[in-house]
């Protein structure tokens, strides 16, 4: 079962977090979460306009 990164919050006081087989730092986590917000229901990215 895939866990969506959009449902997680980065805990304070932690350097990295491990979600879906990938380790994220805070900056990587924030960038990945922003990308996930742009996906449609089929999993494709929407254009930025």
Coordinates of N, CA, C and O in Angstrom, one line a residue:
X1 N 0.8 -1.2 0.0 CA 0.0 0.0 0.0 C 0.9 1.2 0.0 O 1.8 1.4 0.8
X2 N 0.6 2.1 -0.9 CA 1.4 3.3 -1.0 C 0.9 4.4 0.0 O -0.3 4.6 0.1
X3 N 1.8 5.0 0.7 CA 1.5 6.1 1.6 C 1.8 7.4 0.9 O 2.9 7.5 0.4
X4 N 0.9 8.3 0.9 CA 1.2 9.5 0.2 C 1.9 10.5 1.1 O 1.5 10.7 2.3
X5 N 2.9 11.1 0.6 CA 3.7 12.0 1.4 C 2.9 13.2 1.8 O 3.2 13.9 2.8
X6 N 1.9 13.5 1.1 CA 1.1 14.7 1.4 C 0.3 14.5 2.7 O -0.1 15.5 3.3
X7 N 0.1 13.3 3.2 CA -0.6 13.1 4.4 C 0.3 13.1 5.7 O -0.2 13.0 6.8
X8 N 1.6 13.3 5.5 CA 2.6 13.4 6.6 C 3.0 14.8 6.9 O 3.1 15.6 6.0
X9 N 3.4 15.0 8.1 CA 4.0 16.2 8.6 C 5.4 15.9 9.0 O 5.7 14.8 9.6
X10 N 6.4 16.7 8.7 CA 7.8 16.5 9.1 C 7.9 16.8 10.6 O 7.6 18.0 11.0
X11 N 8.3 15.9 11.4 CA 8.4 16.1 12.9 C 9.5 17.1 13.2 O 10.6 17.1 12.6
X12 N 9.3 17.9 14.3 CA 10.4 18.8 14.7 C 11.5 18.0 15.5 O 11.2 17.0 16.1
X13 N 12.7 18.5 15.4 CA 13.8 17.9 16.1 C 14.4 16.7 15.4 O 15.2 16.0 15.9
X14 N 14.0 16.4 14.1 CA 14.4 15.3 13.4 C 15.2 15.7 12.1 O 14.7 16.7 11.5
X15 N 16.3 15.1 11.8 CA 17.0 15.5 10.6 C 16.5 14.9 9.3 O 16.5 15.5 8.3
X16 N 16.0 13.7 9.4 CA 15.4 13.0 8.2 C 14.3 12.1 8.6 O 14.2 11.7 9.7
X17 N 13.5 11.8 7.6 CA 12.3 10.9 7.8 C 12.3 9.9 6.6 O 12.8 10.2 5.5
X18 N 11.9 8.6 6.9 CA 11.8 7.5 5.9 C 10.4 7.2 5.6 O 9.6 6.7 6.4
X19 N 10.0 7.5 4.3 CA 8.6 7.3 3.9 C 8.7 6.6 2.5 O 9.4 7.0 1.6
X20 N 7.9 5.5 2.3 CA 7.8 4.8 1.1 C 9.2 4.4 0.5 O 9.4 4.4 -0.7
X21 N 10.1 3.9 1.4 CA 11.3 3.4 0.9 C 12.3 4.5 0.5 O 13.3 4.2 -0.1
X22 N 12.1 5.7 0.9 CA 13.0 6.8 0.6 C 13.2 7.7 1.8 O 12.3 8.0 2.5
X23 N 14.5 8.1 2.0 CA 14.8 9.0 3.1 C 14.8 10.4 2.6 O 15.3 10.8 1.6
X24 N 14.1 11.3 3.4 CA 13.9 12.7 3.0 C 14.5 13.6 4.1 O 14.3 13.3 5.3
X25 N 15.3 14.6 3.7 CA 15.6 15.7 4.6 C 14.5 16.7 4.6 O 13.5 16.5 3.8
X26 N 14.6 17.7 5.4 CA 13.5 18.6 5.5 C 13.2 19.4 4.2 O 12.1 19.5 3.7
X27 N 14.3 19.8 3.5 CA 14.2 20.5 2.2 C 13.6 19.5 1.1 O 12.8 19.9 0.4
X28 N 14.1 18.3 1.1 CA 13.6 17.3 0.1 C 12.2 17.0 0.4 O 11.4 16.9 -0.6
X29 N 11.8 16.9 1.7 CA 10.4 16.6 2.0 C 9.5 17.7 1.6 O 8.4 17.5 1.0
X30 N 9.9 19.0 1.8 CA 9.1 20.1 1.4 C 8.9 20.2 -0.1 O 7.8 20.5 -0.6
X31 N 9.9 19.9 -0.8 CA 9.9 20.0 -2.3 C 9.0 18.8 -2.8 O 8.2 19.0 -3.7
X32 N 9.1 17.6 -2.3 CA 8.3 16.5 -2.7 C 6.9 16.7 -2.4 O 6.0 16.3 -3.1
X33 N 6.6 17.3 -1.2 CA 5.2 17.5 -0.8 C 4.6 18.5 -1.8 O 3.4 18.4 -2.2
X34 N 5.3 19.6 -2.2 CA 4.8 20.6 -3.1 C 4.5 19.9 -4.5 O 3.5 20.3 -5.1
X35 N 5.4 19.0 -4.9 CA 5.1 18.3 -6.2 C 3.9 17.4 -6.1 O 3.1 17.3 -7.1
X36 N 3.7 16.7 -5.0 CA 2.5 15.9 -4.8 C 1.2 16.7 -4.9 O 0.2 16.1 -5.3
X37 N 1.2 17.9 -4.4 CA 0.0 18.7 -4.4 C -0.4 19.0 -5.9 O -1.6 19.4 -6.1
X38 N 0.5 18.9 -6.8 CA 0.2 19.2 -8.2 C -0.3 18.0 -9.0 O -0.5 18.1 -10.2
X39 N -0.4 16.8 -8.4 CA -0.9 15.6 -9.1 C -2.4 15.6 -9.2 O -3.1 16.0 -8.3
X40 N -2.9 15.1 -10.4 CA -4.3 14.9 -10.5 C -4.7 13.5 -10.0 O -3.8 12.7 -9.4
X41 N -5.9 13.1 -10.1 CA -6.4 11.8 -9.5 C -5.8 10.6 -10.3 O -5.8 9.5 -9.7
X42 N -5.3 10.8 -11.5 CA -4.7 9.7 -12.2 C -3.2 9.6 -12.0 O -2.5 8.7 -12.5
X43 N -2.6 10.5 -11.2 CA -1.2 10.5 -10.8 C -0.3 11.3 -11.7 O 0.9 11.3 -11.6
X44 N -0.9 12.0 -12.7 CA -0.1 12.8 -13.6 C 0.0 14.2 -13.0 O -0.9 14.7 -12.3
X45 N 1.1 14.9 -13.4 CA 1.3 16.3 -12.9 C 0.5 17.2 -13.7 O 0.3 17.1 -14.9
X46 N -0.1 18.2 -13.1 CA -0.9 19.3 -13.7 C 0.1 20.4 -14.1 O 1.1 20.6 -13.4
X47 N -0.2 21.1 -15.1 CA 0.6 22.3 -15.5 C 0.4 23.4 -14.5 O -0.6 23.6 -13.9
X48 N 1.5 24.2 -14.4 CA 1.4 25.4 -13.5 C 1.0 26.6 -14.4 O 1.7 26.9 -15.3
X49 N -0.1 27.2 -14.1 CA -0.6 28.4 -14.8 C -1.0 29.5 -14.0 O -1.4 29.4 -12.9

